[in-house]
Short mmCIF file of C-alpha atoms and ligand atoms in Angstrom, two decimals:
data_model
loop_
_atom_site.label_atom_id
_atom_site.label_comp_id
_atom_site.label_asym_id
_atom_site.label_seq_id
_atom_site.Cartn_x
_atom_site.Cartn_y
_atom_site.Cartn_z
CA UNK A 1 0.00 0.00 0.00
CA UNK A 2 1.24 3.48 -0.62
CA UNK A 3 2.64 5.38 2.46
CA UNK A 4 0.88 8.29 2.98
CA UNK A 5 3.18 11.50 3.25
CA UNK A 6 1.89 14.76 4.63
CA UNK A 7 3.83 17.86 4.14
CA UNK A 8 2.50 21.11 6.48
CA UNK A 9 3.70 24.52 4.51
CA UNK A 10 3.93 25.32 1.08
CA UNK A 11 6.61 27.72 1.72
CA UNK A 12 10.26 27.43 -0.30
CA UNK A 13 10.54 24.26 1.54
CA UNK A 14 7.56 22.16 1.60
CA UNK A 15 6.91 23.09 -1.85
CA UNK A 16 10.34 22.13 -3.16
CA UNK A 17 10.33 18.97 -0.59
CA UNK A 18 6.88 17.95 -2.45
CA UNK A 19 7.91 18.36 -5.79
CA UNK A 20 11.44 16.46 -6.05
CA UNK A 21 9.63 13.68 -3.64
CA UNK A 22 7.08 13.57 -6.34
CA UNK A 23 9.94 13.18 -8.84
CA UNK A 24 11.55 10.64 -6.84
CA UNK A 25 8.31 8.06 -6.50
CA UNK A 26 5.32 6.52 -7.99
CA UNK A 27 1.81 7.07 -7.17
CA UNK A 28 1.85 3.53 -6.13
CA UNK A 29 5.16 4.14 -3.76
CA UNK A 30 3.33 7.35 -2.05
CA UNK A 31 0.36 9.58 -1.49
CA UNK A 32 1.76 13.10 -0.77
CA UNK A 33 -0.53 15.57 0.82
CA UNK A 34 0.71 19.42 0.68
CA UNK A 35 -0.95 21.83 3.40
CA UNK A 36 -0.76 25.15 3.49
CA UNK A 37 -3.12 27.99 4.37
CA UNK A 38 -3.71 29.48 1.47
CA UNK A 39 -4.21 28.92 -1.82
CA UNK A 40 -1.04 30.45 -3.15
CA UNK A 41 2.60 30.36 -2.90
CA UNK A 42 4.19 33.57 -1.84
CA UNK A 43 7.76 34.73 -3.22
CA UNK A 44 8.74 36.24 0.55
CA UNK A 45 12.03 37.09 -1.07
CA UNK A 46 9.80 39.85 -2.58
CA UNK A 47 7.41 40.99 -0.17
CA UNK A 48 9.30 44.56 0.67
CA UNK A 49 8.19 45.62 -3.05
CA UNK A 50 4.68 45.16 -2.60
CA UNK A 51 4.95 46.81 1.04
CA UNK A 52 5.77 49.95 -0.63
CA UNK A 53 3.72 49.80 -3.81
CA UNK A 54 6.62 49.32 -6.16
CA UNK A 55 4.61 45.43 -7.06
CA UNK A 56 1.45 43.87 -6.36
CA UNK A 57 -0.01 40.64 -4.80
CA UNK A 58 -0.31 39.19 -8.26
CA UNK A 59 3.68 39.89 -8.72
CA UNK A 60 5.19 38.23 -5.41
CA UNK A 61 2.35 34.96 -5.33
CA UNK A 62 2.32 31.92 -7.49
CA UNK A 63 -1.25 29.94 -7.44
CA UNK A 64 -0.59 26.19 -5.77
CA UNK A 65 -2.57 24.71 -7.93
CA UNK A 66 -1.65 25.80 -10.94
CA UNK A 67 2.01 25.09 -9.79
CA UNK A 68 0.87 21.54 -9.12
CA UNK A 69 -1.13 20.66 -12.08
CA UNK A 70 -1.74 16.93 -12.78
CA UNK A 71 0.87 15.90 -10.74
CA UNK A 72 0.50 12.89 -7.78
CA UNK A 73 0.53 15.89 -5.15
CA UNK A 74 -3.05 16.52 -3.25
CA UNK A 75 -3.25 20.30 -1.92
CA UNK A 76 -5.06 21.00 1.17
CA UNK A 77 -6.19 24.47 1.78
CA UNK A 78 -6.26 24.68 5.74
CA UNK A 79 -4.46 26.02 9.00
CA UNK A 80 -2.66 23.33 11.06
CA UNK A 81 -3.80 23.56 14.80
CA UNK A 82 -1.59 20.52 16.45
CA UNK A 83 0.69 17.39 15.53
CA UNK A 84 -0.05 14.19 17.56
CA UNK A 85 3.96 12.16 16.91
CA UNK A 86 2.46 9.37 19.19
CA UNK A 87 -0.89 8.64 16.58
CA UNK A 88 0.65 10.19 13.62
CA UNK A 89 -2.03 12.81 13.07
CA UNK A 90 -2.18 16.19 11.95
CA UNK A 91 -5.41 18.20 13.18
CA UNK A 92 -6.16 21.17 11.37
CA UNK A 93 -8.82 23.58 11.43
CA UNK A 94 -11.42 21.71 9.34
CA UNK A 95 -9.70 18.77 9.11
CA UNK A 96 -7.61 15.65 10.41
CA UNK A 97 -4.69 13.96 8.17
CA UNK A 98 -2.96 10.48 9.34
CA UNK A 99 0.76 10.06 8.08
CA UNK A 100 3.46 7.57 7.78
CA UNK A 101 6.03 10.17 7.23
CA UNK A 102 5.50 13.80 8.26
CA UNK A 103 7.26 17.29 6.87
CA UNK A 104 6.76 20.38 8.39
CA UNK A 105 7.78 23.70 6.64
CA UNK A 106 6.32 26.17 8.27
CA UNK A 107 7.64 28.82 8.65
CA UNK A 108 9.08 31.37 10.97
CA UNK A 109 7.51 34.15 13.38
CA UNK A 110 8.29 37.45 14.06
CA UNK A 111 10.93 37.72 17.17
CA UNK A 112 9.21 40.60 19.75
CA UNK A 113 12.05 40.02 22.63
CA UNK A 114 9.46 41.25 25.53
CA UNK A 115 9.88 44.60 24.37
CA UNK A 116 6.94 45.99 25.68
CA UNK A 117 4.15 47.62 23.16
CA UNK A 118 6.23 46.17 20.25
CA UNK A 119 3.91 43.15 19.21
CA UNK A 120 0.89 45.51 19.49
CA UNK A 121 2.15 48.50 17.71
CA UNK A 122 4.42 47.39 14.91
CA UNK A 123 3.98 46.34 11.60
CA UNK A 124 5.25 43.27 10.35
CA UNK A 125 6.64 41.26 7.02
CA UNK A 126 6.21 38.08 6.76
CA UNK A 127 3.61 37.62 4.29
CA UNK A 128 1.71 39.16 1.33
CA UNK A 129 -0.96 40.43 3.42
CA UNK A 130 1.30 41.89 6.10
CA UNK A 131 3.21 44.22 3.12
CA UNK A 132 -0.44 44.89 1.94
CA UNK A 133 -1.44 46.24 5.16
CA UNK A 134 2.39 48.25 5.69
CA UNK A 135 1.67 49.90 2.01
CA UNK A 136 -2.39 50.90 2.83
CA UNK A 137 -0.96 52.01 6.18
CA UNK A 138 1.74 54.18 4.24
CA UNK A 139 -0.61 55.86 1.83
CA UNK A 140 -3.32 56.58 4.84
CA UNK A 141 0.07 58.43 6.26
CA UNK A 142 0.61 60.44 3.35
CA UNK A 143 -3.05 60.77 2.29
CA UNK A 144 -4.17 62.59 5.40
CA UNK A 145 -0.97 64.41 6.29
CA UNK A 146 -2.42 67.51 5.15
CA UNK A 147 -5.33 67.53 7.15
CA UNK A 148 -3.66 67.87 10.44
CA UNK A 149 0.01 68.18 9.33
CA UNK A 150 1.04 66.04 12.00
CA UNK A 151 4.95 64.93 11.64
CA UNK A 152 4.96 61.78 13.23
CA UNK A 153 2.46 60.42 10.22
CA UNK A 154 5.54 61.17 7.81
CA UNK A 155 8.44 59.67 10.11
CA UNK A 156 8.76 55.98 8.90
CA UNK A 157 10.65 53.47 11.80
CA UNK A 158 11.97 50.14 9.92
CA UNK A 159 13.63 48.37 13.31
CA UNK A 160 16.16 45.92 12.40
CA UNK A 161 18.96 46.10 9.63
CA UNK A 162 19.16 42.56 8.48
CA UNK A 163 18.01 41.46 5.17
CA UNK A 164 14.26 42.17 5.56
CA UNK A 165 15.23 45.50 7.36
CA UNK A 166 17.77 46.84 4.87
CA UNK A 167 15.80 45.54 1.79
CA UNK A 168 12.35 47.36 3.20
CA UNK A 169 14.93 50.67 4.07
CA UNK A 170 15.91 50.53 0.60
CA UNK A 171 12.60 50.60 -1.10
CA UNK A 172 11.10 52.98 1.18
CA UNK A 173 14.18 55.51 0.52
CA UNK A 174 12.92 54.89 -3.01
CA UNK A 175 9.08 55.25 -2.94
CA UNK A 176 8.57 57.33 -0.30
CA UNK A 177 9.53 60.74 -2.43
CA UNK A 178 7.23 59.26 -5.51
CA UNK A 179 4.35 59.04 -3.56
CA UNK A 180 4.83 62.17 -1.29
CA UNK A 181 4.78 64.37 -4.62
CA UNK A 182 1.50 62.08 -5.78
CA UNK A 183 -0.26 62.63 -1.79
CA UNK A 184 1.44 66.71 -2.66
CA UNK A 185 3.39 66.29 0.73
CA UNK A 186 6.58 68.22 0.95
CA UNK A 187 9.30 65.43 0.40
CA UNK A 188 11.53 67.01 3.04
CA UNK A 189 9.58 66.56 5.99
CA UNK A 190 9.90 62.31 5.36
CA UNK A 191 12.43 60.68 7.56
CA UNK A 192 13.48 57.32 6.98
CA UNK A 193 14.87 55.50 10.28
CA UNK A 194 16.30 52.37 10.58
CA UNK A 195 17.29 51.63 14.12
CA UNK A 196 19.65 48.07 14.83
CA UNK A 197 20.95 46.86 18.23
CA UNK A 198 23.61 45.53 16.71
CA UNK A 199 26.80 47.14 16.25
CA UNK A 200 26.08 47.09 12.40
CA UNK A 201 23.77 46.62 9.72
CA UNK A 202 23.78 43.39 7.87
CA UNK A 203 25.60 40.89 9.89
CA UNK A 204 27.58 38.33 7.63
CA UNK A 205 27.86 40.43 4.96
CA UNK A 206 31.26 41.41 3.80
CA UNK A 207 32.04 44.52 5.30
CA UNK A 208 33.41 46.58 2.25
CA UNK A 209 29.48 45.67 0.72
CA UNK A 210 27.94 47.04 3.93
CA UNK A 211 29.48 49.90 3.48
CA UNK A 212 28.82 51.06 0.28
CA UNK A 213 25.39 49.64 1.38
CA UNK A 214 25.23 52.45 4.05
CA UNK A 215 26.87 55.25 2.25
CA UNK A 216 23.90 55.06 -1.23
CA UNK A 217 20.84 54.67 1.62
CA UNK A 218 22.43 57.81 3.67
CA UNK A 219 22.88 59.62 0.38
CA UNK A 220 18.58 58.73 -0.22
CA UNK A 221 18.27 60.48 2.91
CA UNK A 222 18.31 57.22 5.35
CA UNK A 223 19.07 58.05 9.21
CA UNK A 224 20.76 54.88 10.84
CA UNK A 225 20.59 54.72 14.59
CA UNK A 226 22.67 51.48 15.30
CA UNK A 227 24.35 49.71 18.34
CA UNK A 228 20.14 50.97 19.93
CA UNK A 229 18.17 48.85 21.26
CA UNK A 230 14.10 49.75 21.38
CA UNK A 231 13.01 49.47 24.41
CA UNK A 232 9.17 50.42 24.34
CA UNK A 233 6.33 51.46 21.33
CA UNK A 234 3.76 53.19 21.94
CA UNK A 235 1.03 54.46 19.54
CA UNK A 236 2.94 57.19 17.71
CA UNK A 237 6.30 57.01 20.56
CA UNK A 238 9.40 54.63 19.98
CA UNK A 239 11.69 54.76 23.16
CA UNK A 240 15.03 53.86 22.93
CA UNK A 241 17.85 52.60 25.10
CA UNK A 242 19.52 56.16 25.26
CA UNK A 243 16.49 57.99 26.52
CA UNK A 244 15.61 59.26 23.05
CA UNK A 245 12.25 58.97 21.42
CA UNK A 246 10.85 59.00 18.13
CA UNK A 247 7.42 60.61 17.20
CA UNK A 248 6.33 58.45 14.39
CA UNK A 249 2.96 56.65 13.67
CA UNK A 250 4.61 53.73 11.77
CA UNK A 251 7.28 51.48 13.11
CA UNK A 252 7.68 48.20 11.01
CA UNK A 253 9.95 45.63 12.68
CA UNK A 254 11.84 43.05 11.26
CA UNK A 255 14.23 42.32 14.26
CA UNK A 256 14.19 38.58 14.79
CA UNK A 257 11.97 34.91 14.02
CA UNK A 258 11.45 32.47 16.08
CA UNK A 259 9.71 29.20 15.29
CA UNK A 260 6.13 28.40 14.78
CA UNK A 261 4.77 27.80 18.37
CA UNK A 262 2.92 24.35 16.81
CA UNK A 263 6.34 22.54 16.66
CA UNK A 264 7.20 23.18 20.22
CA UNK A 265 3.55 22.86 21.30
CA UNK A 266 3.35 19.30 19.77
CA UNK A 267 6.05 18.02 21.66
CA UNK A 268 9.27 18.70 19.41
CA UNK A 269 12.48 19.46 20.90
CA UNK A 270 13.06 23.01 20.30
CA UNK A 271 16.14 25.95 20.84
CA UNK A 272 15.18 28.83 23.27
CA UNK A 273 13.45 30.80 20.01
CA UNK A 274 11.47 27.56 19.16
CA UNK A 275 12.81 26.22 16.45
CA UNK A 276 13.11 22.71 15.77
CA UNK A 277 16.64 20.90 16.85
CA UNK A 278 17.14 18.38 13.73
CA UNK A 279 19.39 15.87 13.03
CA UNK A 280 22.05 15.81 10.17
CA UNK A 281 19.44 14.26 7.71
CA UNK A 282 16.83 17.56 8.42
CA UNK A 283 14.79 14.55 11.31
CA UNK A 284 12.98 15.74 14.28
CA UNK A 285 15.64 14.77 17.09
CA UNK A 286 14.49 11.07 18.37
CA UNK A 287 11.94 10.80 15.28
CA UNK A 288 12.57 8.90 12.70
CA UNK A 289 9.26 9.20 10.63
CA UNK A 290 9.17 13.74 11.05
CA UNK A 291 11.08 15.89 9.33
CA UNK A 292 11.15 19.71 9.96
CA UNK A 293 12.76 22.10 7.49
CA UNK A 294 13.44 25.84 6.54
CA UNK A 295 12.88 28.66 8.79
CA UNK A 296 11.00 26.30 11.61
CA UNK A 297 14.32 24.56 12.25
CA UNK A 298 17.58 25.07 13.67
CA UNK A 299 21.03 23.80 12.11
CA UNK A 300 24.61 24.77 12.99
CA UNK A 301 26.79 25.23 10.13
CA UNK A 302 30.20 23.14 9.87
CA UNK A 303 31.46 26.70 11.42
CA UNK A 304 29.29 27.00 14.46
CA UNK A 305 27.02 29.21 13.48
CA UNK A 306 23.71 28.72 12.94
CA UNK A 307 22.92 28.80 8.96
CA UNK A 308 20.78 31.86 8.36
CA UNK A 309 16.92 31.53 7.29
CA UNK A 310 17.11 32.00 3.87
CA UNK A 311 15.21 30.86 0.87
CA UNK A 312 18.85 29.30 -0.29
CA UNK A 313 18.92 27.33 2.59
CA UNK A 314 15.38 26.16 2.96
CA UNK A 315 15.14 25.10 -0.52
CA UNK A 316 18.01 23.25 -0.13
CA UNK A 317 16.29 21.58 3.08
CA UNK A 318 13.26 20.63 0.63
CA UNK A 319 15.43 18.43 -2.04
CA UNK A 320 17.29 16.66 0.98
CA UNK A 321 14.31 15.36 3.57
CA UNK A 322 12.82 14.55 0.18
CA UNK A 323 15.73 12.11 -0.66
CA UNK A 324 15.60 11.46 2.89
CA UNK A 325 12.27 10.56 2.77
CA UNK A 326 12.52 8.05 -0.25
CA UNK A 327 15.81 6.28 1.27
CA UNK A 328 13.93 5.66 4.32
CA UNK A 329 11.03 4.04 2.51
CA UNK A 330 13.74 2.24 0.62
CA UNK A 331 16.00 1.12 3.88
CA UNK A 332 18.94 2.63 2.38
CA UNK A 333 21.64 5.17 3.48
CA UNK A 334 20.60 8.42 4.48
CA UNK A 335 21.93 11.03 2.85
CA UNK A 336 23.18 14.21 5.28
CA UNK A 337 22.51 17.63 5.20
CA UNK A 338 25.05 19.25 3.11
CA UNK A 339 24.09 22.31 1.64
CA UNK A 340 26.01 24.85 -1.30
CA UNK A 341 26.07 28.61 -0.16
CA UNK A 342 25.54 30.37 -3.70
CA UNK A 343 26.31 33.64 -1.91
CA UNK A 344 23.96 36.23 -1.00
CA UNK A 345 22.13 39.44 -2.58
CA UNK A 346 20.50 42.61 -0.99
CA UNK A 347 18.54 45.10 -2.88
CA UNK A 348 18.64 48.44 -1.32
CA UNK A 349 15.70 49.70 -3.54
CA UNK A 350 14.67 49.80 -7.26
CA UNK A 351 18.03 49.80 -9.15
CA UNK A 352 20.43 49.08 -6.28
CA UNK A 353 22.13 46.12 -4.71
CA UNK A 354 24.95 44.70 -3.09
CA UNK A 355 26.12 40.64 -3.58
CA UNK A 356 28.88 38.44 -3.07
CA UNK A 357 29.57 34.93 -4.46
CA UNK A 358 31.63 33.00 -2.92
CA UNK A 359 34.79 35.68 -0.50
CA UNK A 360 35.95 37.04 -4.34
CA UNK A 361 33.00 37.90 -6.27
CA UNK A 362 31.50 40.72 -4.94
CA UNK A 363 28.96 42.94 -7.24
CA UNK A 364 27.18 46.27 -6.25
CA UNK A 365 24.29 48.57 -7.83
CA UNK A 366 22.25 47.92 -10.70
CA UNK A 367 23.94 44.47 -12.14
CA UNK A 368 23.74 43.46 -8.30
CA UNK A 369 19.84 44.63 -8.55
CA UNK A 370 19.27 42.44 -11.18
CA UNK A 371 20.77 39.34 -10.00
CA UNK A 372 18.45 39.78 -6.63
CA UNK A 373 15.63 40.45 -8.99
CA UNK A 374 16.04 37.63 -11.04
CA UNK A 375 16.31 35.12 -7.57
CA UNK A 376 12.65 35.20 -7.95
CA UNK A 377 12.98 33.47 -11.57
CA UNK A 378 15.56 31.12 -10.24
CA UNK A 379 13.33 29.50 -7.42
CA UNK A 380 10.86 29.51 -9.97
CA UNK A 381 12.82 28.03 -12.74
CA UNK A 382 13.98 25.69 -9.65
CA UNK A 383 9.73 24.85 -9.27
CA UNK A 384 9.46 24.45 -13.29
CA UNK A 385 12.61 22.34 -13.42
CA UNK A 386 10.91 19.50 -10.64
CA UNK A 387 7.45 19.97 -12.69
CA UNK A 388 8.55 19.03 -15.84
CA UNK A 389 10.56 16.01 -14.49
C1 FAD B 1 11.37 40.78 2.84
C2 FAD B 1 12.20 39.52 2.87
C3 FAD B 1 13.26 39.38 1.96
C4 FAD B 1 14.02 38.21 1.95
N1 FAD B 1 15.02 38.09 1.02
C5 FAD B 1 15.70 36.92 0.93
C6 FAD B 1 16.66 36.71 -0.13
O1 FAD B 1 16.93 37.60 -0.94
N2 FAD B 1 17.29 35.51 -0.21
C7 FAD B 1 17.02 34.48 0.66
O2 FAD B 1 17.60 33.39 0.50
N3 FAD B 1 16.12 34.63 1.68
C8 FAD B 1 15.45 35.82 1.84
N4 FAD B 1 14.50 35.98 2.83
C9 FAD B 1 14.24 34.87 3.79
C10 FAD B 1 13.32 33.79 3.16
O3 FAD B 1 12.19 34.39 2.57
C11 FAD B 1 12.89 32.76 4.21
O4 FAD B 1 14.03 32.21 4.79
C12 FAD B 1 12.04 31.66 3.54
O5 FAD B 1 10.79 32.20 3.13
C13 FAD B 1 11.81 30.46 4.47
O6 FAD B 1 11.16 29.46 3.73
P1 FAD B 1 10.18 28.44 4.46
O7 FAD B 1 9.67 27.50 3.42
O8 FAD B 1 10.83 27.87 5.67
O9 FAD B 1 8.98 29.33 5.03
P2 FAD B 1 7.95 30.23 4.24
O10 FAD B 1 8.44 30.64 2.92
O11 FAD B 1 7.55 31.30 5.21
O12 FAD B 1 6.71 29.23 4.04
C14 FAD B 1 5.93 28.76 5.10
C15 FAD B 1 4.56 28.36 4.54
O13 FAD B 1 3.78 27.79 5.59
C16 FAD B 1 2.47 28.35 5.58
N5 FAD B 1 1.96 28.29 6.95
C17 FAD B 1 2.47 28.89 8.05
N6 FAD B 1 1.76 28.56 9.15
C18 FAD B 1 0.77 27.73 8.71
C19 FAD B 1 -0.27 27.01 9.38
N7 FAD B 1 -0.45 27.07 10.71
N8 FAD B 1 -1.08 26.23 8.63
C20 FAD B 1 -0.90 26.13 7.28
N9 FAD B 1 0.07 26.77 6.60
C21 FAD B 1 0.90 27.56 7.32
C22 FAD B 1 2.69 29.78 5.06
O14 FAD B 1 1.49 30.32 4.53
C23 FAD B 1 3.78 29.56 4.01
O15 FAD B 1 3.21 29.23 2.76
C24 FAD B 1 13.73 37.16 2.89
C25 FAD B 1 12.68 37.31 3.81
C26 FAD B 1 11.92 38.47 3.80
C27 FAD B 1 10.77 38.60 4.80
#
């Protein structure tokens, strides 16, 4: 009989995990069931163009089933609730799915570290809905400025300067003077803010890119605040560590993830920001039938370091429990987690980036832009590649 394989998320690494698995086996072999909650896969990668206007939902989301087509692959639009390892059950919201082998890809939360007000007054992006509600939120800003020309509705907060941070800073620092002539707000009353904790702004990038990084979003008019912690938000206040304040009516955070509370909740063994520990062949630790992958897991890198959540990495997490998955159905050797580092790319707006590929290759502004750009068409090409196999 065919083993039944559920996989929760349809995310970079569910839906790559689902597709090469499908490659790998017959319908007689295995059912595979793909959950996610909604109907469409969304290009996060993306999602700071959309939160400023510059592309819409139809740009940065992919339908599921049109991605899936004929193949073996059943989608299930729902919203997990709970994992039950001991009955091998799923339960979720209008449903419950039994499973020989189990992947979950769900995901990462945003990271609120206590700080008090944060959660309830900040804006988030981890999702196409989330940039839709940052960009309506923008354009209410700019729209009613000039009925009460109050300054805190043009003083934009991005907290955090990693990826998300510094790719959201850079298309702000792009958009906002387009649409404060089309709202006929005076461009020089915007500020742009992006306050870090950390010492500097994109950690584990090479520091020569950073630079140059900092230097084109200070010359669009971007104030950093960095090595400052936020301590407190409050609606239209963000305190800082040093006593300072900032009047503004629109802080967007993109400080931390943690993991999706369901893994720790249904008994996984989890790190102190709930994400999954996992063996080196992407298992639940003491499973041997779960699998959790991409930003709801934890892995240390051959150097110590934890690899970053990326869509590189994930994906990468997606081809291997699906081999993973197929040698254990087959009783032969696992296969461990071993994955290529391409390099990485930031955008820092609409015709700006900085990259590196490998420690040599490093690449900055608009040929940098278009290799970040055209990372969407590679994890799609990546998608069409499994389909057509
Ligand atoms: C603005 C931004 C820019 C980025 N840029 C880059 C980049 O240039 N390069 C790079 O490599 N990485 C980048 N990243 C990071 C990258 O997007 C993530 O690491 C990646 O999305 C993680 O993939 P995943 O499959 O683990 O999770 P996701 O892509 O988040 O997928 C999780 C899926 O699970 C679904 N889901 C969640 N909870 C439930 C539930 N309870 N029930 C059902 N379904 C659920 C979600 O709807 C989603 O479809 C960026 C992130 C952001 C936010």
């Amino acid at each position: 009989m065919a083993k039944k394989v559920v996989i929760l998320g349809a995310g970079y690494a569910g839906l790559v995990c689902a597709l090469e698995l499908n490659k790998l086996t017959t319908a007689q072999e295995v059912e595979i069931i793909l959950v996610n909650k909604h109907d469409y896969h969304q290009l996060v990668t993306q999602l700071h163009e959309p939160a400023v206007g510059a592309k819409e939902q139809k740009d940065v989301t992919v339908s599921i089933n049109s991605i899936l087509g004929a193949k073996k692959i059943k989608f299930v639009q729902d919203v997990v609730v709970s994992i039950d390892k001991a009955a091998q059950e799923v339960t979720l919201e209008h449903n419950k799915l039994s499973y020989d082998y189990l992947v979950v890809a769900l995901g990462s939360e945003t990271e609120y570290f206590g700080i008090p007000g944060l959660k309830e007054y900040s804006f988030t992006l981890k999702s196409v809905n989330q940039a839709n509600r940052i960009r309506e939120h923008i354009e209410d800003c700019l729209k009613s400025y000039n009925q009460d020309k109050k300054d805190s509705k043009l003083t934009f907060v991005v907290g955090g300067a990693g990826f998300t941070g510094i790719e959201l800073v850079g298309e702000l620092a792009d958009m906002l003077p387009k649409l404060a002539a089309q709202y006929n707000v005076p461009k020089d009353k915007i500020k742009l803010i992006n306050v870090e904790a950390a010492p500097m702004i994109l950690p584990g990038f090479d520091e020569e890119l950073v630079a140059i990084a900092k230097k084109s979003l200070e010359a669009r008019g971007v104030k950093f605040i960095i090595g400052t912690p936020v301590v407190q938000v409050e609606p239209g206040v963000v305190h800082l560590k040093t006593g300072d304040t900032i009047s503004s009516d629109t802080m967007i955070w993109t400080g931390g993830v943690r993991g999706i509370p369901v893994v720790a909740e249904s008994g996984f063994q989890t790190e102190p920001r709930g994400r999954a520990k996992v063996d080196e062949y992407m298992r639940a630790l003491d499973e041997k039938n779960v699998w959790i992958i991409g930003d709801s897991c934890f892995v240390l890198a051959p150097n110590g370091r934890p690899y970053p959540p990326t869509a590189q990495i994930s994906t990468q997490m997606g081809e291997n429990a699906a081999v993973n998955i197929y040698s254990s159905m087959k009783h032969i050797k696992l296969e461990k987690f071993n994955p290529v580092l391409l390099g990485a790319v930031a955008s820092l707006g609409r015709k700006e980036a900085i990259g590196s590929l490998g420690k040599k290759m490093k690449a900055t502004g608009w040929l940098a832009y278009r290799v970040k750009d055209a990372s969407k068409y590679r994890y799609l090409a990546k998608i069409g590649a499994l389909l057509k196999s």
